[in-house]
CSV table of C-alpha atoms and ligand atoms in Angstrom, one decimal:
chain,number,residue,atom,x,y,z
A,38,MET,CA,32.0,-36.0,46.7
A,39,ALA,CA,32.8,-35.2,42.7
A,40,LYS,CA,36.3,-36.5,41.5
A,41,SER,CA,38.4,-34.2,40.5
A,42,ILE,CA,37.7,-34.5,37.3
A,43,VAL,CA,37.8,-30.7,35.8
A,44,GLU,CA,41.3,-30.2,37.8
A,45,SER,CA,43.1,-33.4,36.2
A,46,PHE,CA,41.8,-32.2,32.7
A,47,LEU,CA,43.5,-28.8,33.7
A,48,LYS,CA,46.5,-30.3,34.5
A,49,SER,CA,46.9,-32.1,31.3
A,50,GLU,CA,46.0,-29.2,29.4
A,51,LEU,CA,48.6,-27.4,31.1
A,52,GLU,CA,51.4,-29.9,30.0
A,53,LYS,CA,49.9,-29.7,26.2
A,54,LYS,CA,49.4,-26.2,25.9
A,55,GLY,CA,51.6,-24.2,28.6
A,56,THR,CA,49.4,-21.7,29.2
A,57,LEU,CA,45.4,-22.0,29.1
A,58,LEU,CA,42.7,-18.9,27.8
A,59,PHE,CA,39.6,-19.2,29.9
A,60,VAL,CA,36.6,-17.3,28.0
A,61,LEU,CA,33.9,-15.4,30.9
A,62,ILE,CA,30.8,-15.5,29.7
A,63,ASP,CA,28.7,-13.1,31.6
A,64,SER,CA,25.1,-14.5,31.9
A,65,GLU,CA,23.8,-10.4,32.2
A,66,VAL,CA,25.4,-9.5,29.5
A,67,SER,CA,25.3,-12.6,27.1
A,68,GLU,CA,21.8,-14.2,25.5
A,69,ILE,CA,21.3,-17.7,25.6
A,70,GLU,CA,22.0,-17.9,21.7
A,71,THR,CA,24.9,-15.5,21.4
A,72,SER,CA,26.4,-17.4,24.3
A,73,GLN,CA,26.3,-20.7,22.7
A,74,ASN,CA,27.7,-19.7,19.5
A,75,LEU,CA,30.6,-18.1,21.4
A,76,ALA,CA,31.1,-21.0,23.5
A,77,LYS,CA,31.5,-23.6,20.1
A,78,GLN,CA,33.6,-21.1,18.7
A,79,VAL,CA,36.3,-20.4,21.4
A,80,GLU,CA,36.5,-24.0,22.2
A,81,GLN,CA,37.4,-24.3,18.5
A,82,ALA,CA,40.0,-21.0,19.0
A,83,GLY,CA,41.7,-23.6,21.5
A,84,ALA,CA,40.1,-22.3,25.2
A,85,SER,CA,40.1,-24.9,27.9
A,86,ALA,CA,37.4,-23.8,29.8
A,87,ILE,CA,34.4,-21.4,29.9
A,88,LEU,CA,33.7,-19.6,32.6
A,89,VAL,CA,30.0,-18.7,33.5
A,90,GLY,CA,29.1,-15.9,36.0
A,91,GLY,CA,31.2,-12.5,37.2
A,92,SER,CA,30.4,-10.0,40.2
A,93,SER,CA,27.0,-8.4,38.6
A,94,ALA,CA,25.6,-11.7,37.3
A,95,THR,CA,22.9,-11.9,39.9
A,96,ASN,CA,20.0,-13.6,38.5
A,97,GLN,CA,20.2,-17.3,39.0
A,98,ILE,CA,17.8,-18.3,36.7
A,99,GLU,CA,19.0,-16.6,33.3
A,100,MET,CA,22.8,-18.2,34.7
A,101,SER,CA,21.0,-21.6,34.8
A,102,GLN,CA,19.5,-21.6,31.2
A,103,VAL,CA,22.8,-20.6,29.7
A,104,VAL,CA,24.8,-23.0,31.2
A,105,GLN,CA,22.1,-25.5,29.8
A,106,GLY,CA,22.6,-24.2,26.6
A,107,ILE,CA,26.2,-24.1,26.2
A,108,LYS,CA,26.8,-27.1,27.8
A,109,LYS,CA,25.0,-28.8,24.5
A,110,ASN,CA,27.4,-26.9,22.3
A,111,VAL,CA,30.8,-27.8,23.9
A,112,LYS,CA,32.8,-30.9,25.3
A,113,ILE,CA,35.4,-28.1,27.4
A,114,PRO,CA,34.5,-27.8,30.7
A,115,ILE,CA,31.9,-25.0,32.1
A,116,ILE,CA,33.4,-23.6,35.6
A,117,LEU,CA,31.1,-21.4,37.6
A,118,PHE,CA,32.4,-18.2,38.6
A,119,PRO,CA,30.2,-17.1,41.3
A,120,GLY,CA,30.0,-13.2,42.4
A,121,ASN,CA,27.7,-14.6,45.2
A,122,VAL,CA,25.4,-17.4,46.4
A,123,THR,CA,23.3,-16.9,42.9
A,124,GLY,CA,26.2,-18.0,41.2
A,125,VAL,CA,25.5,-21.8,41.9
A,126,VAL,CA,23.4,-23.5,39.7
A,127,PRO,CA,23.2,-27.1,38.3
A,128,ASP,CA,24.8,-28.4,35.1
A,129,ALA,CA,28.1,-27.1,35.1
A,130,ASP,CA,31.0,-29.1,35.7
A,131,ALA,CA,32.7,-27.5,38.3
A,132,ILE,CA,33.0,-24.7,40.3
A,133,LEU,CA,35.6,-21.5,40.9
A,134,PHE,CA,34.9,-21.9,45.2
A,135,SER,CA,36.5,-19.0,46.0
A,136,SER,CA,37.1,-17.0,49.2
A,137,LEU,CA,37.9,-12.8,48.2
A,138,MET,CA,40.4,-13.0,50.7
A,139,ASN,CA,41.1,-9.2,50.7
A,140,SER,CA,37.7,-8.2,51.2
A,141,GLU,CA,36.7,-6.0,53.8
A,142,ASN,CA,33.4,-8.0,54.1
A,143,PRO,CA,33.6,-11.2,56.0
A,144,TYR,CA,30.6,-12.1,53.6
A,145,PHE,CA,32.4,-12.4,50.8
A,146,ILE,CA,35.6,-14.4,52.6
A,147,THR,CA,33.4,-17.3,54.2
A,148,GLN,CA,29.8,-16.7,54.9
A,149,ALA,CA,28.9,-16.6,50.9
A,150,GLN,CA,30.7,-19.7,50.9
A,151,ALA,CA,28.9,-21.9,53.7
A,152,LEU,CA,25.3,-20.3,52.3
A,153,GLY,CA,26.5,-21.9,48.7
A,154,ALA,CA,28.2,-24.8,50.0
A,155,PRO,CA,25.0,-27.4,50.4
A,156,SER,CA,23.8,-26.5,46.8
A,157,VAL,CA,27.3,-27.5,45.3
A,158,LEU,CA,27.1,-30.6,46.7
A,159,LYS,CA,23.9,-31.2,45.5
A,160,PHE,CA,24.4,-30.4,42.2
A,161,GLY,CA,27.5,-32.2,42.3
A,162,LEU,CA,29.7,-29.2,41.0
A,163,GLU,CA,33.7,-29.8,41.5
A,164,PRO,CA,34.7,-27.3,43.9
A,165,LEU,CA,37.8,-26.1,42.8
A,166,PRO,CA,39.3,-23.9,45.8
A,167,THR,CA,40.2,-20.5,44.9
A,168,ALA,CA,41.7,-17.4,46.5
A,169,TYR,CA,40.1,-14.8,44.8
A,170,LEU,CA,42.5,-11.5,45.3
A,171,VAL,CA,41.2,-8.2,43.0
A,172,ILE,CA,43.9,-5.9,42.5
A,173,GLY,CA,43.8,-2.2,41.8
A,174,GLU,CA,40.3,-0.4,42.3
A,175,GLY,CA,37.2,1.1,40.5
A,176,THR,CA,35.5,-2.0,38.9
A,177,SER,CA,32.3,-4.0,39.6
A,178,ALA,CA,34.3,-7.1,41.4
A,179,TRP,CA,36.1,-4.2,43.6
A,180,PHE,CA,33.1,-2.2,44.5
A,181,VAL,CA,30.4,-5.4,44.6
A,182,GLY,CA,33.1,-7.2,46.7
A,183,SER,CA,34.2,-4.5,49.0
A,184,ALA,CA,37.6,-5.1,48.3
A,185,ARG,CA,40.8,-3.1,49.4
A,186,GLY,CA,42.4,-3.6,45.7
A,187,ILE,CA,45.9,-4.6,46.2
A,188,PRO,CA,47.9,-1.9,44.8
A,189,HIS,CA,49.4,-2.5,41.1
A,190,GLU,CA,52.7,-1.7,42.5
A,191,LYS,CA,52.8,-3.8,45.4
A,192,PRO,CA,53.4,-7.6,44.2
A,193,LYS,CA,54.8,-8.7,47.4
A,194,ILE,CA,51.1,-8.2,49.1
A,195,ALA,CA,49.7,-10.5,46.4
A,196,ALA,CA,52.3,-12.9,47.1
A,197,ALA,CA,52.1,-12.7,50.7
A,198,TYR,CA,48.2,-13.4,50.1
A,199,SER,CA,48.6,-16.2,47.7
A,200,LEU,CA,51.2,-17.9,50.4
A,201,ALA,CA,48.7,-17.6,52.5
A,202,ALA,CA,46.1,-19.6,50.4
A,203,ARG,CA,48.5,-22.1,49.7
A,204,PHE,CA,49.0,-22.6,53.8
A,205,LEU,CA,45.1,-22.6,53.8
A,206,GLY,CA,45.4,-25.7,51.3
A,207,MET,CA,43.8,-23.5,47.8
A,208,ARG,CA,45.1,-25.1,44.9
A,209,PHE,CA,44.0,-22.1,42.7
A,210,VAL,CA,45.0,-18.3,42.7
A,211,TYR,CA,43.1,-15.9,40.8
A,212,LEU,CA,44.6,-12.7,40.4
A,213,GLU,CA,41.5,-10.3,39.3
A,214,ALA,CA,42.2,-6.9,38.2
A,215,GLY,CA,38.2,-6.5,37.3
A,216,SER,CA,36.7,-7.2,34.0
A,217,GLY,CA,37.4,-4.2,31.9
A,218,ALA,CA,40.1,-2.9,33.9
A,219,THR,CA,42.2,-0.4,32.1
A,220,ARG,CA,44.9,-2.0,33.5
A,221,PRO,CA,45.7,-5.5,33.6
A,222,VAL,CA,47.2,-7.4,36.4
A,223,THR,CA,51.2,-6.8,35.9
A,224,PRO,CA,53.9,-9.4,34.7
A,225,ASP,CA,55.7,-8.3,37.8
A,226,MET,CA,53.2,-9.4,40.4
A,227,VAL,CA,52.2,-12.6,38.3
A,228,ARG,CA,56.3,-13.5,39.4
A,229,ALA,CA,55.8,-12.6,42.2
A,230,VAL,CA,53.0,-14.7,42.9
A,231,ARG,CA,54.5,-17.5,40.8
A,232,SER,CA,57.5,-17.6,43.5
A,233,VAL,CA,55.5,-18.6,46.3
A,234,PHE,CA,52.7,-20.2,45.0
A,235,ASP,CA,52.9,-23.8,43.1
A,236,GLY,CA,49.4,-24.2,42.6
A,237,PHE,CA,47.6,-23.1,39.7
A,238,ILE,CA,47.4,-19.3,39.1
A,239,LEU,CA,44.2,-17.5,36.9
A,240,VAL,CA,45.0,-13.6,35.7
A,241,GLY,CA,42.2,-11.7,34.4
A,242,GLY,CA,40.7,-8.4,34.0
A,243,GLY,CA,41.6,-5.8,30.8
A,244,ILE,CA,43.4,-8.8,28.6
A,245,ARG,CA,42.8,-7.3,25.1
A,246,ASP,CA,45.8,-7.9,22.9
A,247,ALA,CA,48.6,-10.7,22.3
A,248,ASP,CA,51.7,-8.4,23.8
A,249,THR,CA,49.6,-8.4,27.4
A,250,ALA,CA,48.8,-12.3,27.3
A,251,LYS,CA,52.4,-12.8,26.4
A,252,GLY,CA,54.1,-10.6,29.4
A,253,LEU,CA,51.6,-12.6,32.1
A,254,ALA,CA,52.4,-16.1,30.9
A,255,ASP,CA,55.9,-15.7,30.4
A,256,ALA,CA,55.6,-14.5,34.0
A,257,GLY,CA,54.1,-17.7,35.1
A,258,ALA,CA,50.2,-17.6,34.4
A,259,ASP,CA,48.9,-20.8,34.0
A,260,ALA,CA,45.2,-19.5,32.5
A,261,LEU,CA,44.2,-16.1,31.0
A,262,VAL,CA,40.6,-14.7,31.5
A,263,ILE,CA,39.1,-12.9,29.0
A,264,GLY,CA,35.7,-11.6,28.4
A,265,THR,CA,34.9,-8.4,27.3
A,266,LEU,CA,36.9,-8.5,24.3
A,267,LEU,CA,34.6,-11.3,23.1
A,268,GLU,CA,30.9,-9.6,24.2
A,269,LYS,CA,28.6,-8.5,22.3
A,270,GLY,CA,30.0,-10.3,18.9
A,271,GLY,CA,33.8,-9.6,20.0
A,272,SER,CA,36.5,-10.7,17.8
A,273,ILE,CA,37.2,-14.7,17.7
A,274,GLU,CA,40.2,-13.4,15.6
A,275,LYS,CA,42.1,-11.8,18.4
A,276,LEU,CA,41.6,-14.8,20.7
A,277,VAL,CA,43.3,-16.9,18.3
A,278,GLU,CA,45.9,-14.0,18.1
A,279,ILE,CA,46.3,-14.2,22.0
A,280,ALA,CA,46.2,-18.4,21.6
A,281,GLY,CA,49.1,-17.9,19.1
A,282,ALA,CA,50.9,-15.7,21.6
A,283,VAL,CA,50.6,-17.5,24.5
A,284,GLN,CA,50.8,-20.6,23.6
A,285,GLY,CA,53.1,-20.5,20.5
A,286,ILE,CA,50.8,-22.0,17.8
B,560,1GP,C1,36.9,-10.5,35.0
B,560,1GP,O1,39.2,-11.4,34.8
B,560,1GP,C2,37.5,-11.5,34.3
B,560,1GP,O2,36.2,-11.5,35.8
B,560,1GP,C3,37.8,-11.0,32.8
B,560,1GP,O3,38.2,-9.8,32.1
B,560,1GP,O4,36.0,-8.5,30.9
B,560,1GP,O5,38.4,-7.4,31.2
B,560,1GP,O6,38.0,-9.7,29.9
B,560,1GP,P1,37.9,-8.8,31.4
């Protein structure tokens, strides 16, 4: 079994930087060359990890090529962010081994995990045990994952799921508003989760500006996931601005 190399790296980054930035590269959206360049640029801009995947990224061959391409260009860890068993590919460093805890379909809670686990072992991917919680409605993650979205106004529900995740031994919680969400997760919800969950909290979906990022960082998020903002030649300056706001640099 792979050692906790990535998890230890993230902990040490957290001690240095306070709040981390993860950049999501959706292999369905980005060409291999574009994603290679993007990965290099975001590493220089201070991102601590690259996530590859997404709920609608189902082309395993393409995803594998994107991972291989990025790996040549960056030193920060490449962490798979699978939307299905097709999201398990070789050559990455780790995988958000996630249960979509508020799905209405058991496939996304335990079955896909059972189907994907042998490949995780075979490929030597470090599994990061993650409670994936979909917040709000109307996004691809919500639709594809058959999620009963936690209402934005109900932080206590997100906290209850996170407490359950803690009791189940999960060390990561991902509060997901969905890629391109019009409404990001609220700082109130992050605060409620932080008060019961002492593991690593990722927050993503619809984070596009420094103020939003700062609010989530101050509320206790450990990592912010940024995707859409940087897709299709998006602005690295904006990421640098966000890094400045959350890491005080
Ligand atoms: C989606 O949380 C990530 O899974 C990133 O969301 O694309 O809105 O930045 P955005």
